[in-house]
Amino acid sequence: MTPMTTGGKQTTASAAPAGPARRTAKRAMVGRLSWGLADQAASSISNFVVGIYVARSLGVAAFGVFSLAWVTYGVVLNVSRGLATDPLVVRFSSVPAASWRAAVARSSGTALGLGTALGAACLVVGLALGGRVGPAFACLGVVLPALLLQDAWRFAFFAAGTGRKAFVNDVVCGVALVPAMVVATHVGSVAAFLLAWGAAAAVAAGYGCLQSGIRPRTSLAGGWLREQRDLGYRYLVENVALSGASQLRAYGLGAIVGVGAVGAVRGAELLLGPFLAVLMGLSLVTVPEAARVLRRAPQRLGSFCLLLGGGQAAGALLWGGALLLVPDRLGALVLGDVWPSAAQLIVPITLGVAGAGLGTGAAAGLRALAAARRSLRCQLFASACYVGGGLGGAVAAGTVGSAWGVAAATVSGSAVWWLHLRSALLERHPSPTPEVRTS
């Protein structure tokens, strides 16, 4: 075919399909992100239902005990993600099916093995503690293997670009949760609600094996950890710093103000549950997509991350603004006795979630770039600010002061994430040195 000339530069007609191909790629990305949002919505509903049932059924003190078990689960979940599934989405997104299946068998086996080992530790600690908190930790230990395996399937499906399967898996979990919650309500204890939550996750975890046709290989967990140690151990420290900071803040707030304060904070977080759940599982969608953007159009990674983070922050602010208009009667209907103490925390917690949402865009970019050292530095800084702000605020002004301290810390941490992403992008694509003319 004869080349065409425009402005003295030759182009070929073969370049014409670039436009339709680009539009097709955009539609595919929108489809994957849509399934990601749908999956997070399903996950959010399940978490919201569990929290609301406990808050309404057991009151603020028992809800505080449940919240301590919840934040402990968050730590264990992030251990599993750092070692098992974060390396999977970074290195095995958009790879041949055979490579993906082999990696998923090892990754899910690692998650299941970690759930078994850490669950046994929680069980022993719970039996030793006794009292009101001990049974909650013992039951958490029993359900951890199922919870971590179900989460691992979600990561695996998004790495393969089949978010629809992750959504269906979470719907199965939500459906199984309904009868389990009914039984737990009749029993009326924190332990019963934790076991019901784990039973629903076990149903979804078993269904994930059928969806994927893959059996988790716990015997290969050691090999997976060795192969991914350059990323896995940094992501482990990064993730544990994140969830560990939440746990330290919760324990410290309980010691400084009282366990009821932990329940109040958790109640306010439930009101922002859709966005918090999205932030917790954001890497399910955004890291694989950022990795695809990096491979196909690396110059667009920064704008993709900015759009992602800005959208999250704007959504959180809009949701928080709507919550301020909720009548007390409706709030009490949702949270029961937890509502009065939770309502006064809506503004600072909304600002904190918005700051975290903005930072997740930069975090996804650093993960896609496999810049594990930079992301680790960012997370350690953000976690230190979170603990310091949360506990310092609690000492200064109780529960409300703790919420404002966390909001300030989260916004500061977000700024650090973006500074590091900017530096990483400049290292990958340095600005050309301008030509100096001497004549």
Short mmCIF file of C-alpha atoms in Angstrom, two decimals:
data_model
loop_
_atom_site.label_atom_id
_atom_site.label_comp_id
_atom_site.label_asym_id
_atom_site.label_seq_id
_atom_site.Cartn_x
_atom_site.Cartn_y
_atom_site.Cartn_z
CA MET A 1 0.00 0.00 0.00
CA THR A 2 1.27 3.44 -0.91
CA PRO A 3 2.50 5.54 2.03
CA MET A 4 0.58 8.75 2.71
CA THR A 5 2.39 12.02 3.33
CA THR A 6 1.33 14.67 5.86
CA GLY A 7 3.41 17.73 6.57
CA GLY A 8 6.51 16.16 5.04
CA LYS A 9 6.25 13.06 7.34
CA GLN A 10 5.32 9.67 6.02
CA THR A 11 2.60 7.65 7.69
CA THR A 12 1.06 4.37 6.59
CA ALA A 13 -2.51 3.28 6.50
CA SER A 14 -1.64 0.47 8.83
CA ALA A 15 -1.58 3.02 11.64
CA ALA A 16 -5.30 3.73 11.17
CA PRO A 17 -6.63 0.89 13.33
CA ALA A 18 -4.86 2.41 16.36
CA GLY A 19 -7.94 4.50 17.13
CA PRO A 20 -10.47 1.60 17.17
CA ALA A 21 -7.96 -0.59 19.01
CA ARG A 22 -7.50 2.10 21.64
CA ARG A 23 -11.26 2.45 22.07
CA THR A 24 -11.59 -1.31 22.40
CA ALA A 25 -8.89 -1.36 25.08
CA LYS A 26 -10.66 1.44 26.96
CA ARG A 27 -13.96 -0.40 26.84
CA ALA A 28 -12.26 -3.53 28.15
CA MET A 29 -10.70 -1.54 31.00
CA VAL A 30 -14.04 0.06 31.88
CA GLY A 31 -15.61 -3.40 31.91
CA ARG A 32 -12.98 -4.78 34.27
CA LEU A 33 -13.25 -1.75 36.57
CA SER A 34 -17.04 -2.07 36.55
CA TRP A 35 -16.79 -5.66 37.70
CA GLY A 36 -14.34 -4.50 40.33
CA LEU A 37 -16.81 -1.92 41.61
CA ALA A 38 -19.61 -4.50 41.57
CA ASP A 39 -17.45 -6.96 43.50
CA GLN A 40 -16.50 -4.36 46.08
CA ALA A 41 -20.16 -3.42 46.43
CA ALA A 42 -21.03 -7.05 47.17
CA SER A 43 -18.16 -7.29 49.66
CA SER A 44 -19.19 -4.00 51.26
CA ILE A 45 -22.75 -5.18 51.74
CA SER A 46 -21.57 -8.37 53.46
CA ASN A 47 -19.24 -6.48 55.81
CA PHE A 48 -21.89 -3.84 56.47
CA VAL A 49 -24.51 -6.45 57.32
CA VAL A 50 -22.19 -8.20 59.78
CA GLY A 51 -21.29 -4.93 61.50
CA ILE A 52 -24.89 -3.67 61.68
CA TYR A 53 -26.18 -6.95 63.08
CA VAL A 54 -23.56 -6.98 65.82
CA ALA A 55 -24.01 -3.29 66.67
CA ARG A 56 -27.80 -3.56 66.91
CA SER A 57 -27.88 -6.94 68.64
CA LEU A 58 -25.14 -6.59 71.24
CA GLY A 59 -24.65 -2.89 72.06
CA VAL A 60 -21.60 -0.65 72.10
CA ALA A 61 -19.41 -2.61 74.56
CA ALA A 62 -19.81 -5.99 72.82
CA PHE A 63 -19.40 -4.23 69.49
CA GLY A 64 -16.07 -2.95 70.78
CA VAL A 65 -14.98 -6.55 71.46
CA PHE A 66 -16.08 -7.55 67.96
CA SER A 67 -14.14 -4.59 66.55
CA LEU A 68 -10.93 -5.78 68.27
CA ALA A 69 -11.34 -9.14 66.54
CA TRP A 70 -12.11 -7.34 63.27
CA VAL A 71 -8.92 -5.26 63.30
CA THR A 72 -6.92 -8.38 64.20
CA TYR A 73 -8.39 -10.08 61.14
CA GLY A 74 -7.27 -7.04 59.14
CA VAL A 75 -3.67 -7.64 60.24
CA VAL A 76 -3.78 -11.33 59.31
CA LEU A 77 -5.48 -10.55 55.99
CA ASN A 78 -2.70 -8.15 55.08
CA VAL A 79 -0.05 -10.72 55.99
CA SER A 80 -1.71 -13.09 53.52
CA ARG A 81 -2.01 -10.42 50.84
CA GLY A 82 1.58 -9.31 51.20
CA LEU A 83 3.04 -12.81 50.93
CA ALA A 84 0.51 -14.64 48.77
CA THR A 85 -1.65 -12.44 46.57
CA ASP A 86 -0.01 -9.04 46.10
CA PRO A 87 2.93 -10.61 44.19
CA LEU A 88 0.36 -12.56 42.16
CA VAL A 89 -1.44 -9.46 40.84
CA VAL A 90 1.84 -7.63 40.16
CA ARG A 91 3.53 -10.44 38.24
CA PHE A 92 0.72 -12.64 36.89
CA SER A 93 -1.84 -10.17 35.52
CA SER A 94 -2.43 -10.62 31.77
CA VAL A 95 -0.19 -13.69 31.47
CA PRO A 96 -0.90 -16.97 29.61
CA ALA A 97 -3.53 -19.17 31.28
CA ALA A 98 -1.07 -21.94 32.10
CA SER A 99 1.24 -19.56 33.97
CA TRP A 100 -1.72 -18.04 35.80
CA ARG A 101 -3.10 -21.42 36.91
CA ALA A 102 0.26 -22.61 38.22
CA ALA A 103 0.77 -19.35 40.11
CA VAL A 104 -2.75 -19.37 41.56
CA ALA A 105 -2.37 -22.93 42.87
CA ARG A 106 0.72 -21.84 44.80
CA SER A 107 -0.63 -18.45 45.83
CA SER A 108 -3.96 -19.78 47.14
CA GLY A 109 -2.14 -22.62 48.88
CA THR A 110 0.05 -20.05 50.61
CA ALA A 111 -3.02 -18.09 51.74
CA LEU A 112 -4.67 -21.26 53.08
CA GLY A 113 -1.50 -22.32 54.89
CA LEU A 114 -1.09 -18.89 56.46
CA GLY A 115 -4.73 -18.92 57.56
CA THR A 116 -4.26 -22.29 59.23
CA ALA A 117 -1.05 -21.34 61.02
CA LEU A 118 -2.15 -17.88 62.16
CA GLY A 119 -5.62 -19.17 63.00
CA ALA A 120 -4.08 -21.74 65.34
CA ALA A 121 -2.13 -18.94 67.03
CA CYS A 122 -5.33 -16.87 67.48
CA LEU A 123 -7.10 -19.90 68.90
CA VAL A 124 -4.39 -20.48 71.51
CA VAL A 125 -4.30 -16.79 72.47
CA GLY A 126 -8.09 -16.67 72.77
CA LEU A 127 -8.22 -19.74 75.01
CA ALA A 128 -5.49 -18.26 77.20
CA LEU A 129 -7.16 -14.84 77.48
CA GLY A 130 -10.63 -15.96 78.52
CA GLY A 131 -13.05 -13.30 79.75
CA ARG A 132 -15.05 -11.32 77.17
CA VAL A 133 -12.31 -10.99 74.56
CA GLY A 134 -10.91 -14.54 74.61
CA PRO A 135 -13.84 -16.38 72.97
CA ALA A 136 -13.92 -13.81 70.16
CA PHE A 137 -10.25 -14.40 69.33
CA ALA A 138 -10.65 -18.17 69.59
CA CYS A 139 -13.53 -18.13 67.10
CA LEU A 140 -11.60 -15.81 64.81
CA GLY A 141 -8.81 -18.40 64.76
CA VAL A 142 -11.28 -21.09 63.68
CA VAL A 143 -12.59 -19.11 60.69
CA LEU A 144 -9.34 -17.54 59.44
CA PRO A 145 -8.42 -20.28 56.89
CA ALA A 146 -11.76 -19.87 55.09
CA LEU A 147 -11.61 -16.06 55.19
CA LEU A 148 -8.11 -15.91 53.70
CA LEU A 149 -8.78 -18.49 51.00
CA GLN A 150 -11.93 -16.69 49.87
CA ASP A 151 -9.97 -13.43 49.63
CA ALA A 152 -7.23 -15.19 47.63
CA TRP A 153 -9.75 -16.29 44.97
CA ARG A 154 -10.84 -12.69 44.48
CA PHE A 155 -7.25 -11.61 43.82
CA ALA A 156 -6.75 -14.52 41.45
CA PHE A 157 -9.81 -13.71 39.35
CA PHE A 158 -8.91 -10.03 39.02
CA ALA A 159 -5.34 -10.93 38.02
CA ALA A 160 -6.85 -12.98 35.19
CA GLY A 161 -9.14 -10.10 34.19
CA THR A 162 -12.26 -12.12 35.09
CA GLY A 163 -13.73 -9.87 37.74
CA ARG A 164 -17.18 -11.30 37.06
CA LYS A 165 -16.14 -14.51 38.83
CA ALA A 166 -14.95 -12.53 41.87
CA PHE A 167 -18.31 -10.74 41.96
CA VAL A 168 -20.25 -14.02 41.78
CA ASN A 169 -18.08 -15.45 44.55
CA ASP A 170 -18.85 -12.51 46.83
CA VAL A 171 -22.56 -12.80 46.03
CA VAL A 172 -22.44 -16.46 47.07
CA CYS A 173 -20.76 -15.37 50.31
CA GLY A 174 -23.48 -12.76 50.90
CA VAL A 175 -26.29 -15.23 50.26
CA ALA A 176 -24.73 -17.77 52.64
CA LEU A 177 -24.36 -15.01 55.24
CA VAL A 178 -28.13 -14.48 55.56
CA PRO A 179 -29.10 -17.76 57.29
CA ALA A 180 -25.85 -17.70 59.26
CA MET A 181 -26.67 -14.25 60.67
CA VAL A 182 -30.18 -15.37 61.60
CA VAL A 183 -28.76 -18.25 63.64
CA ALA A 184 -26.16 -15.98 65.25
CA THR A 185 -28.85 -13.46 66.22
CA HIS A 186 -30.70 -16.17 68.14
CA VAL A 187 -27.51 -17.15 69.97
CA GLY A 188 -26.70 -13.49 70.70
CA SER A 189 -22.93 -13.50 71.28
CA VAL A 190 -19.85 -12.05 69.57
CA ALA A 191 -18.49 -15.57 69.08
CA ALA A 192 -21.63 -16.66 67.25
CA PHE A 193 -21.44 -13.75 64.82
CA LEU A 194 -17.78 -14.45 64.08
CA LEU A 195 -18.52 -18.13 63.39
CA ALA A 196 -21.43 -17.16 61.13
CA TRP A 197 -19.17 -14.78 59.17
CA GLY A 198 -16.56 -17.53 58.76
CA ALA A 199 -19.14 -20.13 57.72
CA ALA A 200 -20.31 -17.91 54.84
CA ALA A 201 -16.68 -17.38 53.78
CA ALA A 202 -16.12 -21.16 53.82
CA VAL A 203 -19.02 -21.66 51.39
CA ALA A 204 -17.59 -19.01 49.04
CA ALA A 205 -14.04 -20.41 49.37
CA GLY A 206 -15.26 -23.87 48.36
CA TYR A 207 -17.18 -22.38 45.44
CA GLY A 208 -13.99 -20.55 44.35
CA CYS A 209 -12.30 -23.93 43.88
CA LEU A 210 -15.15 -24.97 41.56
CA GLN A 211 -15.04 -21.66 39.65
CA SER A 212 -11.32 -21.82 38.98
CA GLY A 213 -10.91 -25.56 38.70
CA ILE A 214 -7.76 -25.16 40.80
CA ARG A 215 -6.89 -26.89 44.06
CA PRO A 216 -4.83 -24.81 46.50
CA ARG A 217 -1.41 -26.45 46.93
CA THR A 218 -0.24 -25.77 50.48
CA SER A 219 2.76 -28.03 49.87
CA LEU A 220 4.06 -25.49 47.33
CA ALA A 221 3.75 -22.49 49.66
CA GLY A 222 7.43 -22.58 50.58
CA GLY A 223 8.47 -22.42 46.93
CA TRP A 224 6.11 -19.50 46.29
CA LEU A 225 7.53 -17.56 49.23
CA ARG A 226 11.08 -18.12 48.00
CA GLU A 227 10.29 -17.11 44.41
CA GLN A 228 8.45 -13.93 45.42
CA ARG A 229 10.64 -12.90 48.35
CA ASP A 230 11.94 -9.75 46.62
CA LEU A 231 8.39 -8.35 46.57
CA GLY A 232 6.56 -10.48 49.13
CA TYR A 233 8.54 -9.60 52.24
CA ARG A 234 8.46 -5.87 51.49
CA TYR A 235 4.73 -6.05 50.81
CA LEU A 236 4.35 -8.02 54.05
CA VAL A 237 5.99 -5.27 56.08
CA GLU A 238 4.05 -2.63 54.18
CA ASN A 239 0.67 -4.32 54.67
CA VAL A 240 1.27 -5.21 58.30
CA ALA A 241 2.34 -1.64 58.98
CA LEU A 242 -1.01 -0.52 57.57
CA SER A 243 -3.24 -2.93 59.47
CA GLY A 244 -0.96 -3.01 62.51
CA ALA A 245 -1.33 0.73 62.84
CA SER A 246 -5.13 0.31 62.89
CA GLN A 247 -4.81 -2.39 65.53
CA LEU A 248 -2.46 -0.35 67.72
CA ARG A 249 -4.75 2.64 67.44
CA ALA A 250 -7.76 0.49 68.40
CA TYR A 251 -6.00 -1.10 71.38
CA GLY A 252 -4.57 2.23 72.48
CA LEU A 253 -7.92 3.99 72.14
CA GLY A 254 -9.53 1.26 74.23
CA ALA A 255 -6.89 1.67 76.92
CA ILE A 256 -6.99 5.50 76.95
CA VAL A 257 -10.72 6.17 76.52
CA GLY A 258 -12.43 2.77 76.91
CA VAL A 259 -13.64 -0.13 74.77
CA GLY A 260 -16.82 1.80 73.98
CA ALA A 261 -14.69 4.33 72.06
CA VAL A 262 -13.49 1.51 69.79
CA GLY A 263 -17.10 0.63 69.08
CA ALA A 264 -17.93 4.29 68.34
CA VAL A 265 -15.09 4.56 65.80
CA ARG A 266 -16.10 1.28 64.18
CA GLY A 267 -19.71 2.46 64.03
CA ALA A 268 -18.68 5.65 62.21
CA GLU A 269 -16.54 3.59 59.85
CA LEU A 270 -19.54 1.39 59.10
CA LEU A 271 -21.40 4.46 57.91
CA LEU A 272 -18.59 4.95 55.38
CA GLY A 273 -18.42 1.20 54.80
CA PRO A 274 -18.70 1.18 50.99
CA PHE A 275 -15.58 3.33 50.60
CA LEU A 276 -13.61 1.65 53.38
CA ALA A 277 -14.30 -1.76 51.86
CA VAL A 278 -13.20 -0.49 48.45
CA LEU A 279 -9.99 0.87 49.97
CA MET A 280 -9.29 -2.41 51.78
CA GLY A 281 -9.54 -4.41 48.59
CA LEU A 282 -8.50 -1.77 46.09
CA SER A 283 -5.53 -3.72 44.83
CA LEU A 284 -7.95 -6.37 43.54
CA VAL A 285 -8.84 -4.00 40.70
CA THR A 286 -6.39 -1.15 40.49
CA VAL A 287 -3.02 -2.87 40.67
CA PRO A 288 -3.78 -5.28 37.79
CA GLU A 289 -5.20 -2.37 35.76
CA ALA A 290 -2.23 -0.14 36.54
CA ALA A 291 0.07 -2.98 35.48
CA ARG A 292 -1.82 -3.25 32.18
CA VAL A 293 -1.58 0.52 31.63
CA LEU A 294 2.15 0.35 32.34
CA ARG A 295 2.66 -2.38 29.74
CA ARG A 296 0.49 -0.83 27.02
CA ALA A 297 0.80 2.94 27.53
CA PRO A 298 3.35 3.70 30.27
CA GLN A 299 3.13 7.46 29.71
CA ARG A 300 -0.50 7.34 30.93
CA LEU A 301 0.17 5.68 34.28
CA GLY A 302 0.35 8.96 36.21
CA SER A 303 -2.94 10.30 34.86
CA PHE A 304 -4.61 6.92 35.44
CA CYS A 305 -3.53 6.95 39.09
CA LEU A 306 -4.64 10.56 39.55
CA LEU A 307 -8.07 9.81 38.11
CA LEU A 308 -8.35 6.76 40.33
CA GLY A 309 -7.32 8.53 43.54
CA GLY A 310 -9.28 11.69 42.81
CA GLY A 311 -12.43 9.69 42.10
CA GLN A 312 -12.11 7.82 45.38
CA ALA A 313 -11.59 11.03 47.36
CA ALA A 314 -14.52 12.80 45.69
CA GLY A 315 -16.82 9.84 46.29
CA ALA A 316 -15.90 9.69 49.98
CA LEU A 317 -16.56 13.41 50.43
CA LEU A 318 -19.95 13.16 48.73
CA TRP A 319 -20.95 10.17 50.84
CA GLY A 320 -19.80 11.83 54.05
CA GLY A 321 -21.72 14.98 53.16
CA ALA A 322 -24.87 12.89 52.66
CA LEU A 323 -24.37 11.23 56.05
CA LEU A 324 -24.43 14.63 57.75
CA LEU A 325 -28.03 15.00 56.54
CA VAL A 326 -29.19 11.70 58.06
CA PRO A 327 -31.83 12.29 60.80
CA ASP A 328 -31.01 10.95 64.26
CA ARG A 329 -34.05 8.69 64.14
CA LEU A 330 -32.79 6.97 60.99
CA GLY A 331 -29.25 6.73 62.36
CA ALA A 332 -30.50 5.10 65.54
CA LEU A 333 -32.53 2.67 63.43
CA VAL A 334 -29.33 1.56 61.67
CA LEU A 335 -26.77 1.56 64.50
CA GLY A 336 -28.94 1.45 67.61
CA ASP A 337 -27.15 2.67 70.75
CA VAL A 338 -23.90 3.14 68.79
CA TRP A 339 -25.36 6.02 66.70
CA PRO A 340 -24.99 8.98 69.14
CA SER A 341 -21.27 8.38 69.69
CA ALA A 342 -20.61 7.51 66.04
CA ALA A 343 -22.45 10.51 64.56
CA GLN A 344 -20.02 13.06 66.02
CA LEU A 345 -17.12 11.34 64.21
CA ILE A 346 -18.56 11.53 60.68
CA VAL A 347 -16.67 14.67 59.55
CA PRO A 348 -13.12 13.67 60.62
CA ILE A 349 -13.53 10.08 59.49
CA THR A 350 -14.86 11.25 56.11
CA LEU A 351 -11.80 13.47 55.64
CA GLY A 352 -9.55 10.57 56.63
CA VAL A 353 -11.20 8.23 54.12
CA ALA A 354 -10.95 10.88 51.40
CA GLY A 355 -7.24 11.32 52.11
CA ALA A 356 -6.72 7.56 52.04
CA GLY A 357 -8.65 7.31 48.78
CA LEU A 358 -6.42 9.91 47.15
CA GLY A 359 -3.33 8.03 48.32
CA THR A 360 -4.48 4.68 46.96
CA GLY A 361 -4.13 5.99 43.42
CA ALA A 362 -0.43 6.64 43.98
CA ALA A 363 -0.04 3.34 45.84
CA ALA A 364 -1.45 1.42 42.86
CA GLY A 365 1.08 3.14 40.58
CA LEU A 366 4.01 2.22 42.81
CA ARG A 367 2.80 -1.39 43.00
CA ALA A 368 2.49 -1.59 39.21
CA LEU A 369 6.04 -0.23 38.90
CA ALA A 370 7.17 -2.91 41.40
CA ALA A 371 8.77 -0.05 43.35
CA ALA A 372 8.57 -2.03 46.58
CA ARG A 373 11.22 0.01 48.39
CA ARG A 374 9.42 3.28 47.74
CA SER A 375 5.99 1.93 48.66
CA LEU A 376 7.42 0.45 51.86
CA ARG A 377 8.87 3.82 52.89
CA CYS A 378 5.55 5.52 52.19
CA GLN A 379 3.56 2.99 54.18
CA LEU A 380 5.88 3.08 57.19
CA PHE A 381 5.65 6.88 57.27
CA ALA A 382 1.85 6.83 56.88
CA SER A 383 1.44 4.16 59.56
CA ALA A 384 3.62 6.02 62.05
CA CYS A 385 1.56 9.18 61.47
CA TYR A 386 -1.66 7.19 61.86
CA VAL A 387 -0.71 5.74 65.24
CA GLY A 388 0.78 9.00 66.48
CA GLY A 389 -2.19 11.08 65.35
CA GLY A 390 -4.78 8.61 66.62
CA LEU A 391 -3.30 8.11 70.08
CA GLY A 392 -2.08 11.68 70.48
CA GLY A 393 -5.54 12.94 69.61
CA ALA A 394 -7.09 10.48 72.08
CA VAL A 395 -4.91 11.79 74.91
CA ALA A 396 -5.72 15.40 73.97
CA ALA A 397 -9.46 15.18 73.26
CA GLY A 398 -10.77 11.63 73.63
CA THR A 399 -12.54 9.78 70.82
CA VAL A 400 -13.19 12.90 68.72
CA GLY A 401 -9.57 14.03 69.06
CA SER A 402 -8.39 10.60 67.93
CA ALA A 403 -10.57 10.81 64.81
CA TRP A 404 -9.20 14.26 63.90
CA GLY A 405 -5.63 13.11 64.52
CA VAL A 406 -6.12 10.19 62.15
CA ALA A 407 -7.64 12.49 59.50
CA ALA A 408 -4.60 14.79 59.59
CA ALA A 409 -2.23 11.81 59.48
CA THR A 410 -4.00 10.25 56.49
CA VAL A 411 -3.87 13.43 54.42
CA SER A 412 -0.15 13.82 55.22
CA GLY A 413 0.52 10.22 54.25
CA SER A 414 -1.30 10.68 50.95
CA ALA A 415 0.99 13.59 50.05
CA VAL A 416 4.04 11.38 50.65
CA TRP A 417 2.63 8.62 48.41
CA TRP A 418 2.21 11.07 45.54
CA LEU A 419 5.69 12.54 45.95
CA HIS A 420 7.21 9.08 45.69
CA LEU A 421 5.10 8.12 42.67
CA ARG A 422 6.23 11.31 40.93
CA SER A 423 9.86 10.46 41.65
CA ALA A 424 9.42 6.87 40.44
CA LEU A 425 7.83 8.02 37.19
CA LEU A 426 10.65 10.52 36.60
CA GLU A 427 13.22 7.77 37.17
CA ARG A 428 11.47 5.57 34.62
CA HIS A 429 10.94 8.37 32.07
CA PRO A 430 13.52 11.10 32.72
CA SER A 431 12.86 14.45 31.09
CA PRO A 432 15.05 14.94 28.03
CA THR A 433 17.86 17.45 28.42
CA PRO A 434 17.06 20.51 26.30
CA GLU A 435 19.44 21.17 23.42
CA VAL A 436 21.65 24.24 23.90
CA ARG A 437 22.33 26.11 20.69
CA THR A 438 25.66 27.94 20.39
CA SER A 439 25.25 29.40 16.93
#
